[in-house]
XYZ file of C-alpha atoms in Angstrom:
686
model
C -152.836 -61.320 -160.574
C -153.814 -59.705 -163.880
C -157.066 -58.346 -162.476
C -155.192 -56.201 -159.925
C -154.342 -52.594 -160.819
C -150.753 -51.728 -161.558
C -150.371 -49.373 -158.607
C -146.673 -48.643 -158.995
C -146.837 -47.621 -162.642
C -150.196 -45.890 -162.451
C -150.269 -42.255 -163.571
C -152.496 -40.490 -161.061
C -152.033 -37.098 -162.734
C -154.408 -38.124 -165.543
C -157.245 -38.778 -163.095
C -156.708 -35.688 -160.950
C -155.727 -33.208 -163.597
C -158.526 -30.678 -163.109
C -160.385 -31.909 -160.071
C -157.778 -31.139 -157.451
C -158.556 -27.427 -157.220
C -158.335 -27.439 -153.445
C -155.383 -29.820 -153.266
C -153.401 -27.727 -150.838
C -151.556 -29.453 -148.034
C -153.484 -29.098 -144.811
C -151.698 -29.799 -141.544
C -153.445 -31.883 -138.909
C -153.080 -29.063 -136.417
C -155.041 -26.554 -138.463
C -157.672 -28.733 -140.094
C -161.083 -27.155 -140.737
C -164.450 -28.806 -140.324
C -166.520 -29.800 -143.413
C -169.197 -27.266 -142.495
C -166.613 -24.458 -142.418
C -165.081 -25.604 -145.692
C -168.536 -25.739 -147.305
C -168.868 -21.980 -146.879
C -165.906 -21.406 -149.180
C -166.290 -24.242 -151.716
C -168.433 -23.340 -154.712
C -170.371 -26.040 -156.546
C -172.228 -25.306 -159.791
C -174.848 -27.924 -159.080
C -175.925 -26.370 -155.749
C -177.460 -23.052 -156.849
C -177.547 -22.712 -160.634
C -180.199 -20.018 -160.593
C -178.486 -17.568 -158.305
C -175.783 -16.514 -160.773
C -177.065 -14.764 -163.832
C -173.733 -14.416 -165.610
C -172.224 -17.552 -167.207
C -168.512 -18.263 -166.879
C -167.574 -16.520 -170.086
C -163.837 -17.089 -169.850
C -164.293 -20.830 -170.398
C -166.669 -20.690 -173.343
C -165.731 -17.471 -175.081
C -167.496 -14.168 -174.693
C -170.985 -14.992 -175.836
C -172.815 -12.095 -174.223
C -170.618 -9.392 -175.740
C -172.880 -8.326 -178.542
C -175.985 -8.185 -176.333
C -174.303 -5.949 -173.802
C -172.804 -3.775 -176.485
C -176.250 -3.477 -178.127
C -177.783 -2.492 -174.833
C -175.344 0.353 -174.361
C -174.912 1.479 -177.947
C -178.650 1.822 -178.354
C -178.503 4.809 -176.006
C -175.357 6.164 -177.718
C -175.265 6.741 -181.463
C -172.407 4.476 -182.532
C -171.355 3.567 -186.087
C -170.453 0.039 -187.169
C -166.731 0.948 -187.081
C -167.011 2.289 -183.545
C -168.949 -0.810 -182.542
C -166.121 -3.043 -183.802
C -163.583 -0.894 -181.938
C -165.707 -1.187 -178.793
C -165.786 -4.987 -179.000
C -162.030 -5.075 -179.607
C -161.405 -2.864 -176.560
C -163.699 -5.026 -174.433
C -161.779 -8.160 -175.452
C -158.491 -6.595 -174.392
C -159.940 -5.390 -171.089
C -161.383 -8.831 -170.351
C -157.940 -10.380 -170.734
C -156.743 -8.119 -167.927
C -159.814 -7.784 -165.713
C -161.432 -11.185 -166.277
C -164.825 -11.085 -164.550
C -163.957 -8.837 -161.590
C -165.611 -5.782 -163.219
C -169.196 -5.670 -164.623
C -169.605 -5.497 -168.429
C -171.602 -2.274 -168.243
C -168.821 -0.509 -166.347
C -166.242 -1.537 -168.954
C -168.424 -0.377 -171.882
C -169.063 2.962 -170.201
C -165.349 3.408 -169.507
C -164.412 2.630 -173.149
C -166.943 5.153 -174.476
C -165.833 7.808 -171.950
C -162.172 7.322 -172.857
C -162.916 7.365 -176.611
C -161.812 3.763 -177.251
C -158.392 4.117 -175.524
C -157.825 0.788 -173.701
C -155.189 2.078 -171.213
C -157.293 5.080 -170.208
C -160.361 2.861 -169.865
C -158.445 0.450 -167.596
C -157.185 3.322 -165.421
C -160.689 4.739 -165.255
C -162.222 1.403 -164.205
C -159.606 0.788 -161.505
C -159.551 4.281 -160.009
C -163.199 5.322 -160.103
C -165.433 4.625 -157.083
C -163.377 1.798 -155.550
C -165.523 1.658 -152.421
C -168.756 1.254 -154.345
C -167.155 -1.388 -156.584
C -165.965 -3.461 -153.641
C -169.336 -3.177 -151.901
C -171.484 -4.263 -154.835
C -169.303 -6.950 -156.419
C -167.632 -8.579 -153.404
C -169.586 -11.854 -153.490
C -169.595 -12.135 -157.290
C -165.856 -11.622 -157.419
C -165.225 -14.342 -154.857
C -167.390 -16.804 -156.795
C -165.849 -16.008 -160.157
C -162.364 -16.129 -158.652
C -163.040 -19.654 -157.404
C -164.338 -20.728 -160.811
C -161.430 -19.351 -162.748
C -158.765 -20.714 -160.383
C -156.513 -23.118 -162.213
C -157.077 -21.609 -165.670
C -153.937 -20.693 -167.578
C -153.385 -17.350 -169.194
C -150.521 -16.039 -171.304
C -147.554 -14.583 -169.391
C -148.154 -10.975 -170.408
C -151.729 -10.846 -169.151
C -150.752 -12.623 -165.943
C -148.044 -10.025 -165.321
C -150.426 -7.139 -165.976
C -153.011 -8.717 -163.718
C -150.586 -9.034 -160.826
C -149.469 -5.422 -161.159
C -152.748 -3.619 -161.804
C -155.795 -5.650 -160.994
C -157.411 -6.687 -157.708
C -157.386 -10.472 -157.632
C -158.682 -13.110 -155.265
C -156.350 -14.396 -152.575
C -156.289 -18.124 -151.945
C -157.779 -19.638 -148.841
C -154.901 -20.726 -146.622
C -155.354 -23.174 -143.818
C -151.818 -24.131 -142.908
C -149.970 -21.570 -140.839
C -152.121 -18.496 -140.539
C -155.788 -17.621 -140.237
C -157.817 -18.170 -143.409
C -158.108 -15.025 -145.440
C -160.186 -14.163 -148.483
C -160.703 -10.879 -150.215
C -159.005 -8.474 -152.586
C -155.377 -7.525 -152.853
C -156.053 -3.829 -153.124
C -153.700 -1.611 -155.167
C -151.644 1.020 -153.335
C -153.823 3.850 -154.698
C -156.885 2.528 -152.900
C -154.952 2.006 -149.673
C -153.801 5.618 -149.766
C -157.325 6.868 -150.434
C -158.651 4.991 -147.425
C -155.913 6.495 -145.283
C -155.589 3.584 -142.910
C -156.348 -0.125 -142.673
C -159.294 -1.104 -140.514
C -158.461 -4.251 -138.566
C -161.275 -6.725 -137.907
C -162.627 -7.128 -134.427
C -160.687 -9.295 -131.960
C -161.622 -12.929 -132.291
C -163.470 -12.375 -135.622
C -161.578 -13.308 -138.787
C -162.391 -11.822 -142.188
C -164.414 -14.728 -143.485
C -166.441 -14.918 -140.263
C -167.312 -11.264 -140.691
C -168.363 -11.815 -144.311
C -170.624 -14.716 -143.314
C -172.241 -13.257 -140.206
C -172.590 -9.613 -141.150
C -175.290 -8.530 -143.568
C -173.806 -5.078 -144.127
C -171.603 -4.978 -147.258
C -169.510 -2.149 -145.835
C -168.411 -4.229 -142.837
C -167.459 -7.056 -145.189
C -165.407 -4.874 -147.462
C -163.533 -3.226 -144.593
C -162.643 -6.510 -142.921
C -161.524 -8.145 -146.162
C -159.493 -5.099 -147.179
C -157.675 -4.910 -143.863
C -157.106 -8.670 -143.725
C -155.511 -8.753 -147.167
C -153.421 -5.659 -146.568
C -151.962 -7.444 -143.532
C -151.349 -10.624 -145.546
C -149.629 -8.740 -148.361
C -147.432 -6.887 -145.863
C -146.378 -10.178 -144.304
C -145.447 -11.650 -147.668
C -143.317 -8.688 -148.689
C -141.250 -8.120 -145.570
C -138.606 -10.179 -143.771
C -138.736 -10.843 -140.880
C -142.481 -11.079 -140.532
C -143.875 -8.042 -138.687
C -146.362 -8.203 -135.848
C -150.032 -8.020 -136.783
C -151.802 -5.266 -134.908
C -154.947 -6.500 -133.259
C -158.076 -4.374 -133.240
C -158.080 -4.079 -129.452
C -154.795 -3.180 -127.836
C -154.020 -5.536 -124.962
C -154.096 -3.863 -121.569
C -150.543 -3.389 -120.332
C -150.089 -5.226 -117.056
C -148.253 -3.880 -114.067
C -145.793 -6.758 -113.823
C -144.407 -6.053 -110.368
C -147.833 -5.630 -108.799
C -149.201 -8.756 -110.495
C -146.104 -10.736 -109.494
C -146.628 -9.913 -105.821
C -150.294 -10.901 -106.051
C -149.520 -14.206 -107.781
C -146.922 -15.349 -105.288
C -148.736 -14.015 -102.246
C -145.822 -11.714 -101.465
C -143.238 -14.511 -101.884
C -140.194 -13.773 -104.018
C -139.129 -16.102 -106.805
C -135.760 -17.858 -106.557
C -134.101 -20.355 -108.923
C -131.927 -22.820 -107.012
C -129.493 -25.351 -108.522
C -128.001 -28.253 -106.552
C -124.451 -29.153 -107.638
C -121.581 -31.306 -106.439
C -119.430 -34.350 -107.133
C -121.065 -37.592 -108.284
C -122.461 -39.672 -105.368
C -122.270 -36.750 -102.927
C -125.971 -37.338 -102.187
C -127.548 -34.390 -104.051
C -130.761 -36.121 -105.193
C -131.235 -37.934 -101.844
C -130.720 -34.690 -99.911
C -133.262 -32.699 -101.925
C -135.682 -35.628 -102.261
C -135.781 -35.998 -98.467
C -136.198 -32.225 -98.103
C -139.218 -32.287 -100.446
C -140.700 -35.249 -98.540
C -140.306 -33.480 -95.184
C -141.949 -30.354 -96.642
C -144.944 -32.426 -97.752
C -144.348 -32.031 -101.504
C -144.184 -35.828 -101.824
C -146.995 -37.770 -100.135
C -146.397 -40.839 -97.947
C -148.034 -43.215 -100.382
C -145.668 -42.240 -103.187
C -142.684 -42.396 -100.848
C -143.684 -45.861 -99.665
C -143.903 -46.987 -103.284
C -140.382 -45.667 -103.982
C -139.043 -47.466 -100.905
C -140.542 -50.793 -101.970
C -139.342 -50.452 -105.576
C -135.831 -49.420 -104.569
C -135.570 -52.421 -102.212
C -136.579 -54.761 -105.016
C -133.907 -53.213 -107.245
C -131.319 -53.669 -104.499
C -130.957 -49.889 -104.000
C -132.815 -49.289 -100.714
C -130.801 -46.124 -99.919
C -131.827 -44.535 -103.240
C -135.518 -44.189 -102.310
C -135.388 -40.415 -101.705
C -133.257 -39.870 -104.817
C -136.060 -41.373 -106.913
C -138.218 -38.350 -106.074
C -136.070 -36.328 -108.492
C -134.506 -39.102 -110.630
C -137.621 -40.081 -112.529
C -136.360 -41.908 -115.643
C -135.734 -45.643 -115.654
C -132.124 -45.312 -116.756
C -131.292 -42.846 -113.965
C -132.818 -45.156 -111.354
C -131.110 -48.230 -112.779
C -127.673 -46.621 -112.862
C -128.158 -44.710 -109.631
C -126.829 -41.540 -111.307
C -128.627 -38.297 -112.182
C -128.265 -37.678 -115.926
C -130.514 -34.719 -116.720
C -131.580 -31.657 -114.755
C -134.616 -32.573 -112.628
C -136.920 -29.644 -111.956
C -139.569 -29.119 -109.286
C -140.859 -26.391 -106.968
C -141.402 -25.846 -103.264
C -142.032 -22.912 -100.950
C -140.378 -21.546 -97.819
C -141.716 -18.837 -95.500
C -140.709 -15.952 -97.788
C -139.603 -17.572 -101.086
C -141.094 -19.548 -103.964
C -138.252 -21.847 -105.010
C -137.717 -23.495 -108.410
C -135.379 -26.394 -107.663
C -133.008 -27.813 -110.292
C -131.136 -31.025 -109.456
C -128.022 -31.040 -111.677
C -126.050 -34.188 -112.555
C -122.670 -34.631 -110.859
C -121.060 -37.112 -113.240
C -118.385 -35.618 -115.492
C -120.040 -37.124 -118.585
C -123.101 -34.933 -118.027
C -121.369 -31.603 -117.381
C -123.150 -29.993 -120.412
C -126.502 -30.737 -118.714
C -125.172 -29.321 -115.470
C -124.143 -26.105 -117.282
C -127.688 -25.819 -118.676
C -129.113 -26.008 -115.150
C -126.542 -23.661 -113.630
C -127.114 -21.066 -116.379
C -130.768 -20.791 -115.315
C -130.032 -20.482 -111.577
C -129.836 -17.490 -109.235
C -128.310 -19.293 -106.220
C -126.694 -22.701 -105.659
C -126.235 -25.447 -103.064
C -122.881 -27.212 -103.327
C -123.183 -30.698 -101.804
C -119.958 -32.352 -100.598
C -119.471 -35.819 -99.104
C -117.999 -35.711 -95.586
C -116.878 -39.366 -95.681
C -113.147 -40.031 -95.439
C -111.642 -40.233 -98.917
C -114.888 -39.235 -100.699
C -114.478 -35.497 -100.120
C -110.847 -35.679 -101.214
C -111.804 -37.587 -104.390
C -114.308 -34.910 -105.363
C -112.105 -31.992 -104.400
C -108.767 -33.046 -105.880
C -107.825 -32.754 -109.555
C -110.343 -34.544 -111.726
C -113.174 -34.214 -109.184
C -116.338 -32.304 -109.975
C -116.511 -30.253 -106.747
C -113.907 -27.774 -108.017
C -115.252 -27.679 -111.567
C -118.862 -27.167 -110.458
C -117.823 -24.363 -108.103
C -115.959 -22.589 -110.902
C -118.795 -23.112 -113.369
C -121.569 -21.660 -111.214
C -119.469 -18.618 -110.334
C -118.614 -18.051 -113.992
C -122.314 -18.315 -114.885
C -123.256 -15.495 -112.512
C -124.171 -17.284 -109.254
C -122.863 -15.229 -106.312
C -124.621 -16.826 -103.311
C -123.709 -20.366 -102.292
C -124.734 -22.755 -99.526
C -122.326 -25.653 -98.913
C -124.188 -28.687 -97.588
C -121.630 -30.945 -95.916
C -123.589 -34.170 -96.402
C -123.266 -37.664 -94.848
C -122.024 -36.199 -91.563
C -123.655 -39.125 -89.755
C -120.999 -41.407 -91.274
C -118.255 -39.495 -89.437
C -120.351 -39.245 -86.221
C -120.945 -35.501 -86.672
C -117.290 -34.711 -85.880
C -116.571 -30.988 -85.600
C -112.934 -31.517 -86.660
C -113.951 -33.140 -89.960
C -116.471 -30.351 -90.632
C -113.844 -27.645 -89.992
C -111.281 -29.439 -92.165
C -113.703 -29.483 -95.110
C -114.826 -25.877 -94.641
C -111.258 -24.558 -94.491
C -110.238 -26.335 -97.706
C -113.385 -25.318 -99.542
C -113.323 -21.753 -98.190
C -109.878 -21.101 -99.624
C -110.859 -22.481 -103.034
C -114.213 -20.650 -103.215
C -112.530 -17.367 -102.340
C -110.127 -17.855 -105.264
C -113.097 -18.699 -107.489
C -114.630 -15.286 -106.734
C -117.168 -15.939 -103.962
C -117.304 -13.510 -101.043
C -116.981 -15.106 -97.619
C -120.195 -13.410 -96.481
C -122.117 -15.034 -99.380
C -121.051 -18.613 -98.547
C -122.692 -20.616 -95.738
C -121.672 -24.092 -94.483
C -124.319 -26.452 -93.091
C -123.735 -29.989 -91.730
C -126.504 -32.341 -92.935
C -127.538 -35.954 -93.406
C -129.592 -36.498 -96.557
C -130.593 -40.069 -95.769
C -131.329 -39.446 -92.075
C -133.001 -36.069 -92.709
C -131.018 -34.287 -89.987
C -130.701 -30.482 -90.130
C -132.740 -30.200 -93.343
C -136.122 -28.660 -92.449
C -135.645 -28.268 -88.693
C -132.448 -27.738 -86.736
C -130.647 -30.937 -85.735
C -131.689 -32.666 -82.505
C -128.734 -35.055 -82.202
C -126.498 -34.155 -79.254
C -123.297 -34.874 -81.237
C -124.291 -32.004 -83.553
C -126.038 -29.554 -81.234
C -123.172 -29.194 -78.777
C -120.954 -27.502 -81.417
C -123.310 -26.309 -84.232
C -125.799 -23.536 -83.436
C -126.375 -22.262 -86.983
C -129.252 -22.478 -89.477
C -130.708 -25.611 -90.988
C -130.710 -26.037 -94.788
C -134.262 -24.735 -95.314
C -133.586 -21.614 -93.227
C -130.452 -20.942 -95.272
C -132.407 -21.278 -98.541
C -135.010 -18.890 -97.135
C -132.323 -16.324 -96.278
C -130.942 -16.065 -99.857
C -131.389 -12.656 -101.464
C -133.279 -12.779 -104.782
C -131.508 -11.015 -107.690
C -132.875 -8.044 -109.601
C -135.132 -9.155 -112.470
C -134.869 -7.506 -115.898
C -138.593 -6.698 -116.153
C -138.171 -3.531 -118.203
C -135.941 -5.058 -120.885
C -137.259 -6.675 -124.118
C -138.588 -10.223 -123.861
C -135.992 -13.034 -124.029
C -136.526 -16.779 -123.506
C -133.863 -19.393 -124.197
C -135.336 -22.737 -125.301
C -134.348 -25.665 -123.052
C -136.670 -28.267 -124.589
C -139.038 -28.637 -127.567
C -141.864 -31.163 -127.778
C -145.143 -31.821 -129.573
C -148.303 -31.369 -127.584
C -151.621 -33.168 -127.948
C -153.428 -30.101 -129.242
C -152.486 -27.694 -131.998
C -148.989 -26.245 -132.238
C -145.971 -27.323 -130.215
C -144.436 -26.516 -126.833
C -141.109 -25.071 -125.737
C -139.787 -24.847 -122.185
C -137.218 -22.448 -120.795
C -136.516 -19.656 -118.374
C -137.612 -16.119 -119.196
C -134.381 -14.144 -118.902
C -135.876 -10.691 -119.420
C -139.194 -8.940 -119.984
C -142.615 -10.558 -119.739
C -145.141 -12.247 -122.007
C -148.929 -12.443 -122.314
C -151.086 -15.046 -124.054
C -151.721 -14.072 -127.686
C -148.521 -12.091 -128.186
C -146.360 -12.496 -131.291
C -142.809 -13.774 -130.783
C -139.747 -13.943 -133.013
C -137.515 -17.031 -132.895
C -133.826 -16.496 -133.592
C -131.701 -17.723 -135.421
C -134.526 -19.270 -137.584
C -136.018 -15.753 -137.965
C -139.597 -17.045 -137.786
C -142.577 -15.495 -136.038
C -145.265 -17.325 -134.093
C -148.026 -16.688 -131.569
C -148.032 -17.664 -127.896
C -151.277 -19.615 -127.651
C -150.803 -20.666 -124.026
C -148.439 -20.256 -121.071
C -147.933 -22.920 -118.391
C -146.089 -22.209 -115.139
C -145.391 -25.269 -112.928
C -148.101 -27.275 -114.774
C -150.699 -24.553 -114.209
C -152.028 -22.441 -117.121
C -151.506 -18.693 -116.662
C -152.249 -15.568 -118.725
C -148.806 -14.027 -118.336
C -145.298 -14.765 -117.104
C -142.325 -12.554 -116.261
C -138.529 -12.661 -115.976
C -137.255 -15.464 -113.758
C -140.168 -17.844 -114.464
C -139.572 -21.332 -115.855
C -142.437 -21.640 -118.323
C -143.823 -23.890 -121.034
C -145.125 -21.938 -124.028
C -147.618 -23.420 -126.513
C -146.866 -21.845 -129.894
C -148.725 -21.787 -133.216
C -147.975 -20.440 -136.675
C -144.525 -22.012 -136.971
C -143.029 -25.374 -137.951
C -141.537 -27.381 -135.065
C -138.701 -28.569 -137.341
C -137.218 -25.062 -137.435
C -136.811 -24.832 -133.644
C -133.874 -26.389 -131.799
C -132.747 -26.360 -128.184
C -130.804 -23.126 -127.753
C -132.985 -20.912 -129.960
C -134.021 -17.646 -128.339
C -137.571 -16.259 -128.467
C -137.622 -12.482 -128.366
C -139.728 -9.398 -128.952
C -140.119 -8.875 -132.758
C -139.690 -5.114 -132.277
C -136.355 -5.568 -130.486
C -134.832 -8.829 -131.767
C -131.736 -10.483 -130.337
C -128.549 -10.324 -132.406
C -127.470 -13.407 -134.378
C -123.860 -14.010 -135.404
C -121.195 -16.600 -136.173
C -118.236 -14.404 -135.144
C -117.835 -12.425 -131.937
C -115.197 -11.096 -129.558
C -115.049 -11.968 -125.889
C -113.055 -11.499 -122.727
C -112.132 -14.889 -121.262
C -110.503 -16.237 -118.119
C -108.407 -19.344 -118.753
C -108.745 -22.133 -116.158
C -106.202 -24.835 -115.352
C -105.313 -26.288 -118.747
C -102.585 -28.666 -119.814
C -102.317 -27.591 -123.465
C -101.736 -23.877 -124.283
C -104.487 -22.235 -126.337
C -103.353 -21.093 -129.781
C -104.979 -19.631 -132.886
C -107.307 -22.186 -134.522
C -107.888 -24.057 -131.244
C -111.183 -26.084 -131.455
C -113.538 -25.670 -128.488
C -117.123 -26.445 -127.512
C -119.098 -23.288 -126.736
C -121.659 -23.691 -123.932
C -124.035 -20.745 -123.853
C -127.307 -20.970 -121.892
C -128.799 -24.183 -123.336
C -126.652 -24.131 -126.505
C -123.743 -26.472 -127.086
C -122.032 -25.376 -130.302
C -118.647 -26.303 -131.850
C -116.433 -23.229 -132.297
C -112.900 -22.211 -133.192
C -110.679 -19.572 -131.610
C -110.032 -17.443 -134.669
C -107.731 -14.773 -133.196
C -105.859 -14.063 -129.976
C -106.164 -10.287 -129.665
C -104.518 -9.394 -126.358
C -103.660 -10.462 -122.818
C -105.362 -8.316 -120.163
C -104.451 -7.454 -116.583
C -106.701 -9.415 -114.209
C -107.827 -6.537 -111.993
C -107.508 -3.383 -114.128
C -108.329 -4.882 -117.545
C -105.451 -3.044 -119.224
C -103.689 -4.651 -122.199
C -100.402 -6.178 -121.056
C -99.529 -7.920 -124.313
C -100.945 -7.530 -127.834
C -101.378 -10.434 -130.243
C -99.975 -13.210 -128.052
C -98.858 -16.464 -129.706
C -100.641 -18.571 -127.075
C -102.631 -18.375 -123.824
C -101.708 -20.333 -120.708
C -103.587 -21.096 -117.484
C -104.802 -18.275 -115.270
C -104.547 -15.615 -117.989
C -107.209 -13.048 -118.786
C -107.449 -12.405 -122.541
C -109.446 -10.883 -125.374
C -110.131 -13.384 -128.168
C -112.279 -13.746 -131.291
C -114.442 -16.846 -131.675
C -116.160 -18.286 -134.732
C -119.033 -20.784 -134.515
C -120.076 -23.261 -137.197
C -123.737 -22.224 -137.079
C -125.317 -18.875 -136.154
C -126.003 -18.337 -132.449
C -128.215 -15.714 -130.792
C -126.106 -13.585 -128.421
C -126.312 -10.388 -126.428
C -123.517 -8.140 -125.190
C -122.638 -8.692 -121.536
C -123.101 -4.994 -120.752
C -126.706 -5.086 -122.087
C -127.888 -8.500 -120.835
C -125.642 -10.092 -118.235
C -127.593 -13.358 -118.310
C -127.288 -13.673 -122.099
C -123.690 -12.469 -122.361
C -121.927 -15.279 -120.443
C -120.540 -18.494 -121.901
C -118.178 -21.396 -121.140
C -115.531 -23.058 -123.324
C -114.798 -26.773 -122.983
C -112.246 -29.017 -124.647
C -111.949 -32.826 -124.509
C -114.263 -33.240 -121.523
C -112.963 -30.430 -119.304
C -113.846 -26.757 -118.899
C -110.932 -24.603 -120.075
C -112.337 -21.056 -119.934
C -115.256 -18.804 -118.988
C -116.020 -15.603 -120.846
C -118.315 -12.662 -121.544
C -119.326 -11.272 -124.942
C -117.820 -7.831 -125.611
C -118.446 -7.317 -129.326
C -120.628 -9.009 -131.955
C -118.979 -9.020 -135.404
C -121.315 -10.759 -137.849
């Protein structure tokens, strides 16, 4: 074993002390090819003849006397003045290194009568354009050679304040940039920063263009942008050379959908009411699922002993969901009717997965409430502890105003009109109390497994002799789409984050307001990080833009995936969303057993966020209809009350006021597995 190296105790720093000049961490996503890297890596052995000046900083200033002789021969200089000149040059070299030619420094010293400060000012201020043009390549080379050399702290400080220095090549988050960090004086003289052409980075310009002026302009503008980004928080948007053409969103939206309006539909109801089977059969009848796939599901479900679950497997795709026979996460798909393009969300009905159901309902415009018509099953879902009531309250509190009630499994009660009327009367009374208008609620008898009254009106005589209304698809087609917030700033709430095969990472979510184009800069809150939208995918199809109401997948670059969580909000950097841990809200208390007091712990459900919070203060009890204060500073809140409270979250959350963004101003409060209140944000504190 003695011949093996002692790997654990080996000191690698001794071997790689000076060699690791380019030892910067390079992410896999932004790796550069060897040929590209070769353009920026200088090797002495490659072209020794091309550089006339030796690296004087390493070996002392050997050429000083020759240069001084060359200049002093034309000027009559005494031995004392010559010594002063060499002393001044030494001091200037400590500050300027090799970024300024020797001749220029000698001339400046003689012109300023051996005053070092005046000479430095003269060198830095005079003819900056000409200096950048003529010495651009030399400065880059020398900067690479001298990287890693240590200087004393005073000279380093002076260099950072006064002198143009070489920026490092970065390959991790942003585009590679090389050039000068130009002092403020030069920036003011130029008047404005020239941005490089779209699609051409600074180093590409310096390689491809033979004109020194083009090189200097691109490097100057690139570095001015980099220095701005480093000095400001949050990171501002880089202005591209070509302004993107502003799209007419409404006109483009009509073209894209062929005149069909977008609608987000969520399917809710008690567990085992037949939600997934109902919508799976609907999709099959519409042709969204081919016969071969359906046959496969039928065979697999028979083998698993769940033959009646075949249609549910269209939407329940994970193995655990199919094994348990219960929807656990929100399944999403799309289909089209005569006048609408529908995004369908199949929400879970089990009480353990209510948070997932809230996520789906928060992204919906309209809802289908599925109830089981079987004897005892409807009562189980509708009575206390059932999810029919809770789901109805939740969707209304989250802004859904139009509802279709699908009375499912009617074939099990032989399509009895009496049973249908009994269910509709009970539900109608409850939904009216929940805040739904009678004109916005429709009741449709269906059979999810048999496929009756789904796509076409029922043909069974037991149904047709008493029901003359619409089928389920016709009812979906008759929903009115809500007004989209196209003109407001961009907002997207993250529902999922995942790593893609290519560069960057992907986030999915619904665009709540505004619109987005490929290549735009976005700000993520609360992390306060900026990134670029590299690609947009809508229903698995790449698109150039997307607008409010779309469920999209964004491919993002320029940001670490670790900093993004479900619930973060992407917004317009010019008009960011507010972030706080304390806010005031108006809440409606549901049926609760324990009175709510100060310090009451709750779980805040907001869009896709689930955040622990505490009720910090009970401010007042409000009148339900007028909103007037009936009692100030109550000791507790009981069921059915309308109140103004102050909430505090453990971590910062991105919120909007209800009056500004209705979609982003609603939230739910839950406690020990049940929903206790719904509310709207009225004031953001901090």
